[in-house]
Coordinates of C-alpha atoms in Angstrom, one line a residue:
Chain J
X1 CA 29.2 109.0 111.9
X2 CA 31.9 107.1 109.8
X3 CA 33.4 107.7 106.5
X4 CA 30.5 107.3 104.2
X5 CA 30.2 103.9 102.7
X6 CA 28.6 102.8 99.7
X7 CA 27.5 99.1 98.4
X8 CA 29.4 98.1 95.0
X9 CA 28.5 95.1 92.7
X10 CA 32.0 93.9 91.5
X11 CA 32.0 91.5 88.6
X12 CA 35.3 90.1 86.7
X13 CA 36.1 87.8 84.0
X14 CA 39.9 86.6 84.5
X15 CA 41.2 84.5 81.3
X16 CA 43.8 82.6 83.4
X17 CA 42.7 79.8 86.5
X18 CA 45.9 81.2 88.3
X19 CA 45.4 84.7 88.2
X20 CA 41.5 84.1 88.8
X21 CA 42.4 82.3 92.0
X22 CA 44.4 85.2 93.2
X23 CA 41.8 87.9 92.5
X24 CA 38.8 85.5 93.8
X25 CA 40.9 85.2 97.1
X26 CA 41.7 88.8 97.4
X27 CA 37.7 89.7 96.7
X28 CA 37.0 87.5 99.5
X29 CA 39.1 89.5 101.7
X30 CA 36.9 93.0 101.0
X31 CA 33.4 91.5 100.4
X32 CA 30.8 89.0 100.2
X33 CA 30.6 86.6 97.4
X34 CA 27.3 86.7 95.8
X35 CA 27.9 84.2 92.9
X36 CA 31.2 82.8 91.3
X37 CA 33.1 85.9 90.1
X38 CA 30.3 88.6 91.6
X39 CA 30.9 90.0 94.6
X40 CA 29.2 93.0 97.0
X41 CA 31.4 95.1 98.8
X42 CA 30.4 97.9 101.1
X43 CA 33.5 100.4 100.5
X44 CA 34.7 103.7 101.3
X45 CA 36.0 105.9 98.6
X46 CA 39.5 104.7 100.2
X47 CA 38.8 101.1 100.4
X48 CA 37.4 101.2 96.7
X49 CA 40.8 102.8 95.3
X50 CA 42.8 100.4 97.3
X51 CA 40.9 97.4 96.1
X52 CA 41.0 98.5 92.4
X53 CA 45.1 99.2 93.2
X54 CA 45.4 95.8 94.7
X55 CA 43.6 94.2 91.8
X56 CA 45.5 95.9 89.0
X57 CA 48.6 94.6 90.3
X58 CA 47.1 91.0 89.9
X59 CA 45.0 91.2 86.8
X60 CA 46.1 91.1 83.3
X61 CA 45.4 93.6 80.3
X62 CA 43.0 90.8 78.8
X63 CA 41.0 90.5 81.9
X64 CA 38.1 92.7 82.6
X65 CA 36.6 94.1 85.7
X66 CA 33.2 95.9 86.0
X67 CA 32.8 98.1 89.4
X68 CA 29.0 99.3 89.8
X69 CA 28.4 101.7 92.5
X70 CA 24.9 101.4 93.7
X71 CA 23.0 104.3 95.3
X72 CA 20.6 103.9 97.9
X73 CA 17.5 103.7 95.5
X74 CA 19.5 100.7 93.8
X75 CA 19.7 99.0 96.9
X76 CA 16.3 99.5 97.7
X77 CA 15.2 98.0 94.3
X78 CA 17.9 95.3 94.7
X79 CA 16.1 94.5 97.8
X80 CA 12.6 94.6 96.2
X81 CA 13.4 92.2 93.5
X82 CA 15.6 89.9 95.5
X83 CA 13.8 89.8 98.8
X84 CA 16.1 87.1 100.3
X85 CA 19.1 89.5 100.5
X86 CA 19.8 91.7 102.9
X87 CA 22.0 94.8 102.0
X88 CA 22.4 96.5 105.7
X89 CA 23.0 100.2 105.5
X90 CA 25.5 100.4 108.6
X91 CA 26.4 97.0 109.8
X92 CA 27.0 96.7 113.6
X93 CA 30.5 97.9 114.7
X94 CA 31.3 94.9 116.1
X95 CA 30.6 91.3 116.6
X96 CA 30.5 88.9 119.5
X97 CA 31.1 85.2 118.3
Chain G
X1 CA 75.0 111.5 103.8
X2 CA 71.8 109.5 103.0
X3 CA 70.1 110.7 99.7
X4 CA 67.1 111.9 99.4
X5 CA 63.9 110.4 97.5
X6 CA 62.8 112.4 94.6
X7 CA 59.2 111.9 95.6
X8 CA 60.0 113.5 99.0
X9 CA 61.1 116.4 97.2
X10 CA 57.3 116.9 95.6
X11 CA 56.4 116.6 99.4
X12 CA 58.5 119.3 100.6
X13 CA 57.4 121.6 98.0
X14 CA 53.6 120.9 99.0
X15 CA 54.6 121.4 102.9
X16 CA 57.5 120.9 105.0
X17 CA 55.8 119.5 107.8
X18 CA 54.3 116.7 105.5
X19 CA 58.1 116.1 104.0
X20 CA 59.1 115.8 107.8
X21 CA 56.2 113.4 108.9
X22 CA 56.8 111.3 105.7
X23 CA 60.4 111.1 105.6
X24 CA 61.7 111.3 109.0
X25 CA 59.0 110.3 111.0
X26 CA 57.8 107.8 108.4
X27 CA 54.4 108.1 108.9
X28 CA 52.4 107.5 105.7
X29 CA 48.9 107.4 105.3
X30 CA 47.4 106.6 102.3
X31 CA 43.9 108.1 101.1
X32 CA 41.8 107.2 97.8
X33 CA 43.9 109.7 95.8
X34 CA 47.1 107.9 96.9
X35 CA 45.7 104.5 96.0
X36 CA 44.2 105.9 92.5
X37 CA 47.8 107.3 91.9
X38 CA 49.3 104.0 92.6
X39 CA 47.1 102.1 90.2
X40 CA 47.7 104.7 87.4
X41 CA 51.4 103.7 87.7
X42 CA 50.6 100.1 87.7
X43 CA 48.1 100.4 84.5
X44 CA 50.8 102.5 82.7
X45 CA 53.0 99.6 83.0
X46 CA 50.7 97.5 81.4
X47 CA 50.5 99.6 78.1
X48 CA 54.0 98.1 77.4
X49 CA 55.4 101.6 76.3
X50 CA 56.8 102.7 79.5
X51 CA 60.4 102.3 80.8
X52 CA 60.6 102.9 84.7
X53 CA 64.2 103.6 85.5
X54 CA 65.9 103.8 88.9
X55 CA 68.3 106.8 89.1
X56 CA 70.5 107.8 91.8
X57 CA 73.3 110.2 92.4
X58 CA 75.8 110.6 95.1
X59 CA 76.9 113.9 93.7
X60 CA 73.3 115.3 94.0
X61 CA 72.1 113.5 96.9
X62 CA 69.2 112.0 95.1
X63 CA 67.6 108.7 94.0
X64 CA 64.3 107.9 92.6
X65 CA 62.4 106.1 90.2
X66 CA 61.5 108.2 86.9
X67 CA 58.3 107.5 85.1
X68 CA 60.1 107.3 81.6
X69 CA 63.2 108.7 79.7
X70 CA 63.1 108.8 76.0
X71 CA 65.1 110.7 73.3
X72 CA 63.3 112.5 70.9
X73 CA 65.0 114.3 68.1
X74 CA 68.1 114.3 70.0
X75 CA 66.7 115.8 73.1
X76 CA 66.4 113.6 76.4
X77 CA 62.8 113.9 77.5
X78 CA 61.8 113.0 81.1
X79 CA 58.4 112.0 81.4
X80 CA 56.4 112.1 85.0
X81 CA 52.9 110.9 84.9
X82 CA 50.1 112.7 87.3
X83 CA 46.7 111.5 87.8
X84 CA 45.1 115.2 88.7
X85 CA 44.8 118.1 86.3
X86 CA 47.3 120.9 85.8
X87 CA 47.6 124.2 87.0
X88 CA 46.2 126.9 84.7
X89 CA 48.8 129.7 84.2
X90 CA 48.5 133.0 81.9
X91 CA 49.5 130.8 78.7
X92 CA 47.7 127.8 79.2
X93 CA 48.2 124.7 81.6
X94 CA 51.1 124.8 83.7
X95 CA 52.9 122.2 86.1
X96 CA 52.2 122.6 89.8
X97 CA 55.4 124.0 91.4
X98 CA 55.9 120.7 93.2
X99 CA 55.4 118.5 89.9
X100 CA 57.8 121.1 88.5
X101 CA 60.3 120.4 91.4
X102 CA 59.8 116.6 91.1
X103 CA 60.4 116.5 87.2
X104 CA 63.6 118.8 87.3
X105 CA 65.0 116.4 89.9
X106 CA 64.7 113.6 87.7
X107 CA 66.1 115.5 85.0
X108 CA 69.1 116.2 86.9
X109 CA 69.7 112.6 87.5
X110 CA 69.0 111.5 84.1
X111 CA 71.5 114.3 83.1
X112 CA 74.4 112.8 85.2
X113 CA 73.3 109.0 83.7
X114 CA 73.1 110.0 80.2
X115 CA 75.5 113.3 79.6
X116 CA 75.8 115.6 76.5
X117 CA 72.2 116.1 75.5
X118 CA 69.6 118.7 76.0
X119 CA 66.9 117.9 78.5
X120 CA 63.3 118.5 78.5
X121 CA 60.6 117.6 81.2
X122 CA 57.3 116.6 80.3
X123 CA 54.7 116.1 83.0
X124 CA 51.5 114.2 81.9
X125 CA 48.1 115.1 83.8
X126 CA 45.6 112.4 83.0
X127 CA 42.6 114.5 83.7
X128 CA 42.3 115.9 81.4
X129 CA 44.9 114.5 79.1
X130 CA 47.4 117.3 78.9
X131 CA 51.2 117.4 78.7
X132 CA 53.0 120.2 80.4
X133 CA 56.8 120.7 78.8
X134 CA 59.6 122.7 80.2
X135 CA 63.4 122.8 79.8
X136 CA 65.9 122.0 82.4
X137 CA 67.0 125.4 82.7
X138 CA 69.4 127.3 85.2
X139 CA 66.5 128.4 87.4
X140 CA 65.1 124.8 87.9
X141 CA 68.5 123.4 88.6
X142 CA 68.8 126.1 91.4
X143 CA 65.3 125.1 92.6
X144 CA 66.2 121.5 92.8
X145 CA 69.4 122.1 94.7
X146 CA 68.0 124.4 97.3
X147 CA 65.1 121.8 98.0
X148 CA 67.7 119.1 98.5
X149 CA 69.5 121.5 100.9
X150 CA 66.4 122.5 102.4
X151 CA 65.3 118.7 102.8
X152 CA 68.8 117.9 104.5
X153 CA 68.3 120.2 106.9
X154 CA 64.9 119.3 107.9
X155 CA 66.0 115.8 108.2
X156 CA 68.9 116.6 110.8
X157 CA 66.4 118.6 113.0
X158 CA 64.8 116.7 115.7
X159 CA 61.7 118.7 115.9
X160 CA 58.5 119.0 113.8
X161 CA 58.3 122.0 111.1
X162 CA 55.2 124.0 112.2
X163 CA 51.7 123.8 110.4
X164 CA 51.7 125.3 107.0
X165 CA 49.9 129.0 106.7
X166 CA 48.1 127.9 103.8
X167 CA 45.1 126.0 105.4
X168 CA 43.4 124.8 102.1
X169 CA 46.5 122.6 101.8
X170 CA 45.5 120.7 104.6
X171 CA 41.9 119.7 103.5
X172 CA 43.5 117.7 100.8
X173 CA 46.3 116.2 102.8
X174 CA 46.2 112.6 103.7
X175 CA 48.3 112.8 106.5
X176 CA 46.1 115.8 108.2
X177 CA 44.3 113.2 110.6
X178 CA 48.3 112.9 112.0
X179 CA 49.4 116.4 111.9
X180 CA 46.1 117.9 113.0
X181 CA 46.5 121.4 111.8
X182 CA 43.2 122.8 112.8
X183 CA 43.9 121.8 116.4
X184 CA 47.0 123.5 116.2
X185 CA 46.1 126.8 114.6
X186 CA 45.4 129.4 117.5
X187 CA 41.3 129.7 117.7
X188 CA 39.1 131.3 120.1
X189 CA 37.4 128.6 122.8
X190 CA 34.5 126.9 121.8
X191 CA 34.6 128.1 118.0
X192 CA 34.2 125.3 115.8
X193 CA 37.0 124.2 113.9
X194 CA 36.9 122.5 110.4
X195 CA 37.0 119.0 111.3
X196 CA 40.1 117.2 109.5
X197 CA 40.5 114.3 112.4
X198 CA 39.3 111.2 110.6
X199 CA 35.6 109.7 111.3
X200 CA 34.7 106.6 112.7
X201 CA 36.7 103.7 111.8
X202 CA 34.0 101.4 109.6
X203 CA 35.5 98.2 110.2
X204 CA 34.3 95.8 113.1
X205 CA 35.5 94.7 116.1
X206 CA 35.6 91.1 116.4
X207 CA 35.3 89.6 120.0
X208 CA 35.5 85.9 120.2
X209 CA 34.1 84.6 123.4
X210 CA 32.9 81.1 122.8
X211 CA 35.6 78.7 124.4
X212 CA 37.2 76.4 122.6
X213 CA 37.0 78.6 119.3
X214 CA 39.7 78.4 116.7
X215 CA 40.6 81.6 114.7
X216 CA 42.4 80.6 111.5
X217 CA 43.2 81.9 107.9
X218 CA 41.6 80.9 104.8
X219 CA 43.4 83.3 102.0
X220 CA 42.3 86.9 103.1
X221 CA 39.7 85.8 105.4
X222 CA 39.3 85.0 109.1
X223 CA 37.7 81.9 110.0
X224 CA 36.4 81.6 113.4
X225 CA 35.2 77.6 114.0
X226 CA 33.7 77.2 117.5
X227 CA 33.9 73.5 118.8
X228 CA 30.3 73.1 117.6
X229 CA 28.4 74.6 115.0
X230 CA 29.6 76.1 111.6
X231 CA 32.7 78.4 111.0
X232 CA 32.3 82.1 110.6
X233 CA 34.2 83.5 108.0
X234 CA 35.1 87.4 108.1
X235 CA 36.7 89.4 105.2
X236 CA 40.0 90.7 106.7
X237 CA 39.5 94.0 105.3
X238 CA 36.3 94.7 107.5
X239 CA 38.0 94.2 110.8
X240 CA 39.8 96.9 113.0
X241 CA 40.7 94.6 116.0
X242 CA 40.4 90.9 116.9
X243 CA 39.7 90.4 120.6
X244 CA 40.2 86.8 122.0
X245 CA 38.4 86.1 125.5
X246 CA 39.7 83.0 127.5
X247 CA 40.5 79.8 125.8
X248 CA 40.4 80.9 122.2
X249 CA 43.1 79.7 119.8
X250 CA 44.5 81.9 117.2
X251 CA 46.7 80.3 114.7
X252 CA 49.9 81.8 113.7
X253 CA 48.8 82.4 110.1
X254 CA 45.7 84.4 111.2
X255 CA 48.0 86.6 113.5
X256 CA 50.6 87.0 110.7
X257 CA 47.6 88.0 108.6
X258 CA 46.1 90.4 111.3
X259 CA 49.7 92.1 111.6
X260 CA 50.3 92.3 108.2
X261 CA 46.8 94.4 107.9
X262 CA 47.5 96.6 111.0
X263 CA 45.1 94.9 113.0
X264 CA 45.5 94.5 116.6
X265 CA 45.3 91.1 118.2
X266 CA 44.3 91.3 122.0
X267 CA 43.9 88.6 124.5
X268 CA 41.5 89.0 127.9
X269 CA 41.5 86.1 130.3
X270 CA 38.1 84.4 130.6
X271 CA 37.9 86.6 133.8
X272 CA 38.0 89.6 131.6
X273 CA 41.5 90.7 132.6
X274 CA 43.3 92.4 129.9
X275 CA 46.6 90.0 129.3
X276 CA 48.0 92.1 126.5
X277 CA 48.3 92.0 122.6
X278 CA 50.0 92.8 119.4
X279 CA 49.3 96.3 117.9
X280 CA 49.1 97.3 114.3
X281 CA 52.1 99.5 113.2
X282 CA 55.5 99.8 114.2
X283 CA 56.2 102.4 116.9
X284 CA 58.5 105.3 115.4
X285 CA 61.6 105.7 117.2
X286 CA 61.5 109.7 116.8
X287 CA 58.1 110.0 118.5
X288 CA 59.2 107.7 121.2
X289 CA 62.3 109.3 121.7
X290 CA 60.4 112.7 122.1
X291 CA 58.2 111.0 124.6
X292 CA 61.4 109.8 126.6
X293 CA 62.7 113.2 126.8
X294 CA 59.6 115.1 127.9
X295 CA 58.5 112.6 130.5
X296 CA 61.8 112.0 132.0
X297 CA 61.3 115.6 133.3
X298 CA 59.6 115.8 136.5
X299 CA 57.9 119.2 136.3
X300 CA 56.5 118.0 132.8
X301 CA 55.1 114.7 134.2
X302 CA 53.5 116.7 137.3
X303 CA 51.7 119.5 135.1
X304 CA 50.4 116.9 132.7
X305 CA 49.2 114.5 135.9
X306 CA 47.9 117.9 137.3
X307 CA 45.4 118.3 134.3
X308 CA 44.9 114.4 134.1
X309 CA 43.4 114.3 137.5
X310 CA 41.4 117.5 137.3
X311 CA 39.8 116.1 134.4
X312 CA 39.0 112.9 136.1
X313 CA 37.7 114.6 139.2
X314 CA 35.5 116.9 137.3
X315 CA 34.1 114.4 135.5
X316 CA 33.2 112.7 138.5
X317 CA 31.5 115.8 139.6
X318 CA 29.8 116.4 136.3
X319 CA 28.2 113.2 136.4
X320 CA 27.0 113.4 139.9
X321 CA 25.5 116.7 139.3
X322 CA 24.0 115.3 135.7
X323 CA 22.6 111.9 137.2
X324 CA 21.1 113.5 140.2
X325 CA 19.3 116.5 138.3
X326 CA 15.9 117.1 138.8
X327 CA 15.6 114.5 141.7
X328 CA 15.7 116.4 145.2
X329 CA 15.6 113.4 147.2
X330 CA 18.7 111.9 145.8
X331 CA 20.2 115.0 145.4
X332 CA 20.5 115.7 149.3
X333 CA 22.3 112.9 149.6
X334 CA 24.8 113.4 146.7
X335 CA 25.1 117.1 147.9
X336 CA 28.1 116.0 150.1
X337 CA 30.1 114.3 147.9
X338 CA 29.5 117.3 145.2
X339 CA 30.4 119.6 147.7
X340 CA 33.6 117.4 148.9
X341 CA 34.5 117.3 145.1
X342 CA 34.5 120.8 144.6
X343 CA 36.6 121.8 147.4
X344 CA 38.9 119.0 146.0
X345 CA 39.1 120.6 142.3
X346 CA 41.2 123.6 143.0
X347 CA 43.8 121.2 144.8
X348 CA 44.5 119.0 141.5
X349 CA 46.2 122.1 140.1
X350 CA 47.8 123.0 143.4
X351 CA 49.4 119.5 143.9
X352 CA 53.1 120.0 144.6
X353 CA 54.1 116.3 144.1
X354 CA 52.8 113.3 142.5
X355 CA 52.1 111.7 146.0
X356 CA 50.0 114.4 147.2
X357 CA 48.1 114.4 143.6
X358 CA 47.2 110.7 144.3
X359 CA 46.1 111.6 147.6
X360 CA 44.0 114.0 146.3
X361 CA 42.8 111.5 143.3
X362 CA 41.9 109.0 146.2
X363 CA 40.1 111.2 148.5
X364 CA 38.0 112.3 145.1
X365 CA 37.3 108.6 144.2
X366 CA 36.3 107.5 147.9
X367 CA 33.7 110.5 147.6
X368 CA 32.6 109.5 144.3
X369 CA 32.0 105.8 144.8
X370 CA 30.5 106.6 148.2
X371 CA 27.8 108.7 146.2
X372 CA 27.6 106.4 143.1
X373 CA 25.2 103.8 144.9
X374 CA 22.6 106.5 145.3
X375 CA 22.4 107.0 141.6
X376 CA 20.7 103.5 141.2
X377 CA 17.1 103.7 141.1
X378 CA 15.0 102.3 144.1
X379 CA 13.5 99.4 142.4
X380 CA 17.1 98.2 141.2
X381 CA 17.7 94.6 142.2
X382 CA 19.3 94.3 145.4
X383 CA 22.0 92.0 144.1
X384 CA 23.0 94.5 141.5
X385 CA 23.8 97.3 144.3
X386 CA 27.3 97.9 145.3
X387 CA 29.0 99.2 148.3
X388 CA 32.2 100.8 147.1
X389 CA 34.5 99.7 144.7
X390 CA 36.4 96.5 144.8
X391 CA 38.6 94.5 142.4
X392 CA 41.0 91.4 142.0
X393 CA 38.5 89.8 142.5
X394 CA 35.4 91.5 142.2
X395 CA 33.3 90.5 145.3
X396 CA 29.8 91.9 143.6
X397 CA 28.0 92.0 140.4
X398 CA 28.4 95.8 140.0
X399 CA 32.3 95.4 140.4
X400 CA 32.6 92.5 138.4
X401 CA 31.1 94.6 135.0
X402 CA 33.1 97.7 136.3
X403 CA 36.2 95.8 136.4
X404 CA 35.3 93.9 132.8
X405 CA 34.6 97.2 131.2
X406 CA 37.7 99.1 132.8
X407 CA 39.8 96.6 131.2
X408 CA 38.2 97.0 127.7
X409 CA 39.0 100.8 128.1
X410 CA 42.5 100.3 129.0
X411 CA 42.9 97.7 125.7
X412 CA 41.3 100.8 123.5
X413 CA 43.6 103.2 125.3
X414 CA 46.7 101.2 124.8
X415 CA 45.9 100.2 121.3
X416 CA 45.8 104.1 120.2
X417 CA 48.9 104.3 122.1
X418 CA 50.9 101.9 120.0
X419 CA 48.8 103.2 116.8
X420 CA 50.0 106.9 117.2
X421 CA 53.5 105.5 118.0
X422 CA 54.0 106.1 121.8
X423 CA 55.5 103.8 124.0
X424 CA 52.8 102.3 126.6
X425 CA 55.7 101.5 128.9
X426 CA 56.5 105.3 130.1
X427 CA 53.7 107.3 131.6
X428 CA 53.7 110.5 133.7
X429 CA 51.5 109.6 136.7
X430 CA 51.6 105.8 137.2
X431 CA 54.7 104.2 138.4
X432 CA 56.6 102.1 135.6
X433 CA 55.7 98.6 136.3
X434 CA 56.1 95.7 134.0
X435 CA 52.7 94.0 133.4
X436 CA 50.6 96.7 132.8
X437 CA 51.4 100.0 130.5
X438 CA 51.7 102.9 132.6
X439 CA 50.7 105.5 130.0
X440 CA 47.6 103.3 129.3
X441 CA 46.5 103.6 133.0
X442 CA 47.3 107.3 132.9
X443 CA 45.1 108.0 130.0
X444 CA 42.4 106.0 130.8
X445 CA 41.7 107.8 133.9
X446 CA 39.8 110.5 131.6
X447 CA 37.7 107.7 129.9
X448 CA 36.4 105.9 133.0
X449 CA 33.4 108.0 133.9
X450 CA 32.3 108.7 130.3
X451 CA 33.1 105.4 128.8
X452 CA 32.1 103.2 131.6
X453 CA 30.7 104.7 134.8
X454 CA 27.7 106.5 132.8
X455 CA 26.5 103.8 130.7
X456 CA 26.6 101.0 133.3
X457 CA 24.5 103.0 135.9
X458 CA 22.3 103.8 133.0
X459 CA 22.0 99.9 131.9
X460 CA 21.4 99.0 135.6
X461 CA 18.5 101.5 136.1
X462 CA 16.9 100.3 132.8
X463 CA 17.3 96.7 134.1
X464 CA 19.3 95.7 131.2
X465 CA 20.9 92.8 133.6
X466 CA 20.0 89.7 134.8
X467 CA 21.2 88.9 138.6
X468 CA 21.1 85.0 138.0
X469 CA 22.2 84.4 134.2
X470 CA 24.9 87.2 133.7
X471 CA 26.9 86.3 136.7
X472 CA 28.8 83.2 137.9
X473 CA 29.4 83.5 141.7
X474 CA 31.5 82.1 143.8
X475 CA 32.2 82.7 147.6
X476 CA 35.4 84.7 146.9
X477 CA 34.4 86.3 143.7
X478 CA 31.9 87.3 140.9
X479 CA 32.4 86.8 137.3
X480 CA 30.3 87.4 134.1
X481 CA 29.0 84.4 132.7
X482 CA 29.2 84.0 128.8
X483 CA 25.7 85.7 128.5
X484 CA 26.8 88.5 130.6
X485 CA 30.1 89.4 128.7
X486 CA 28.4 89.7 125.5
X487 CA 25.9 92.2 127.4
X488 CA 29.0 93.9 128.6
X489 CA 30.6 94.1 125.3
X490 CA 27.4 95.2 123.6
X491 CA 27.2 97.8 126.2
X492 CA 30.7 99.0 125.7
X493 CA 30.9 98.8 121.9
X494 CA 27.6 100.9 121.6
X495 CA 29.0 103.4 123.9
X496 CA 32.2 103.8 121.9
X497 CA 30.0 104.7 118.8
X498 CA 28.0 107.4 120.3
X499 CA 28.8 110.7 119.4
X500 CA 29.0 114.1 121.3
X501 CA 30.4 117.7 120.6
X502 CA 33.7 118.3 121.8
X503 CA 33.6 121.2 124.3
X504 CA 36.8 122.9 123.2
X505 CA 37.2 122.0 119.7
X506 CA 33.6 122.3 118.5
X507 CA 33.4 119.3 116.2
X508 CA 31.5 116.3 116.9
X509 CA 33.2 113.1 117.5
X510 CA 32.5 109.4 118.9
X511 CA 34.1 108.4 122.0
X512 CA 36.0 105.8 119.9
X513 CA 37.7 108.8 118.0
X514 CA 38.0 110.5 121.3
X515 CA 40.5 108.2 122.4
X516 CA 43.1 108.3 119.8
X517 CA 42.7 112.1 119.8
X518 CA 43.6 112.7 123.3
X519 CA 46.7 110.2 122.5
X520 CA 47.6 113.0 119.5
X521 CA 46.7 115.7 121.7
X522 CA 49.1 114.2 124.3
X523 CA 51.8 114.0 122.1
X524 CA 51.2 117.6 120.9
X525 CA 52.0 118.7 124.3
X526 CA 55.6 118.1 123.8
X527 CA 55.7 118.4 120.0
X528 CA 55.1 122.3 119.9
X529 CA 51.6 123.2 120.7
X530 CA 50.4 122.0 124.2
X531 CA 47.4 123.2 125.9
X532 CA 44.8 120.8 124.4
X533 CA 45.3 117.7 126.2
X534 CA 42.6 116.4 128.7
X535 CA 40.3 119.3 128.4
X536 CA 37.4 117.5 127.3
X537 CA 34.4 117.7 129.5
X538 CA 31.0 116.3 129.7
X539 CA 28.1 118.7 129.9

């Protein structure tokens, strides 16, 4: 058993290209890009708070961030509507490349 | 005398041990609440109205950053922001004692900087939005001064204060996984303890095995580019360790990124020997000094080594018993080994010296490896059988996998030792040698049977191995092929994630966590509450 993790859909609107770039790169370190400025991240509560803290240091008052926590049912529905996407519940603990 | 951070007084008022771990040993663990608190302070800054002010006073021996100081109708007001909720007092909301102390300390600093006016402290709790006010009066002054004196006293000591008696505080403390209060509180054997030790790391271990691959960095991602094919991008926050097998390039930028995020980077030869690595987190001198002090006493080393060898021999015995259970045929073959191991058990605890202990361990290993071949099923491929342990180089297929997996365990143990802040170069049982850390070799003795021998024998009996494709055989030695190595890694990593219930602590945990727990319990042997090291046994 591991610390519980949930899927989050994170989208943002950054009004300055320089800041946008920073936020974009930071987000790439936490999750997977679905569309421009739309990411999905599998996070524990601690990861989520850390990411929000790191983002708050980069973002400005005029920028906006929307964090959507997805429950198991939500993820199932996402899968049902977008059958191409795989939203694994518990990714493998290791990877061999 | 070095001054004290005001923030540290907050920790001191909460728990003296927390203060010691954070301020003296510099162990800091941030949980969700800590990050949320930091975000509050960043976001407050954006409101524009806030004046963060660095204050320091030699006379008081304090320094710190106060959230805001403002003048309101001739009164100097010191603000402190808190994310949580206030305490409920008799006359409405009140500041928690630790917050009161912290605000009081800031007020004393502000008074010295802006003398001549009355001072009021305001603690604003953001959940719900409540502000608590109180003046800087004589009792509060005394409180701060006493706390500073106490902090100084604790800082001059070299021993950790005991765990707090107020158990409920530990459940919310971010340092509980390091402090291990529940493991220290006296409890009857087998009684389950509330588990504060952290759950599994959710991040992935990244093994790069394709020869010629390059690991580079792109912003916050690790990019693994094989000679042929598409690069694989991995977000750095989802990685817990990077392991390079053989000819794999790791760029200095990627290395720096890993070090920055406390991700261990380890190198193995193509043949599966652990070459070394860099671990996340700097070892702290206090922990190392205590280790040197303890392990320089021969009697401490001997008593630890006795427990360790006992754990190993008993592990071997239990595995033989377990694997031959219900099979009268093989049982008779194993019976001699079991009987011999049983007679060796008491000798582990009676051994007069490390040398005689090594003799006992050697004898046990000979009996154990003598009996191990009989645990393999009758229909197992003859090429996968083995006849005794050999290494450097391994001369049969079984030993090739065994050696590779032992190296994986050694890496695991050494990474845990570094993460806990101990020095792998000073052990208590193995002789100091330059190339391999003796402490890692010591500790891994307990994990050989449960993490390697058991899953390996199981996988051979399940016919998971291909004697041709998984190995590269030359007259002198046998190596794992690329495919075989991937199989061995999978076997090991899956085993690491399996959970079992600890026979003494009573809670369930995975083998991966068990390694770190044993290192922390070992450290407890010389930091005040011995007795739990090397006590785990498989049923």
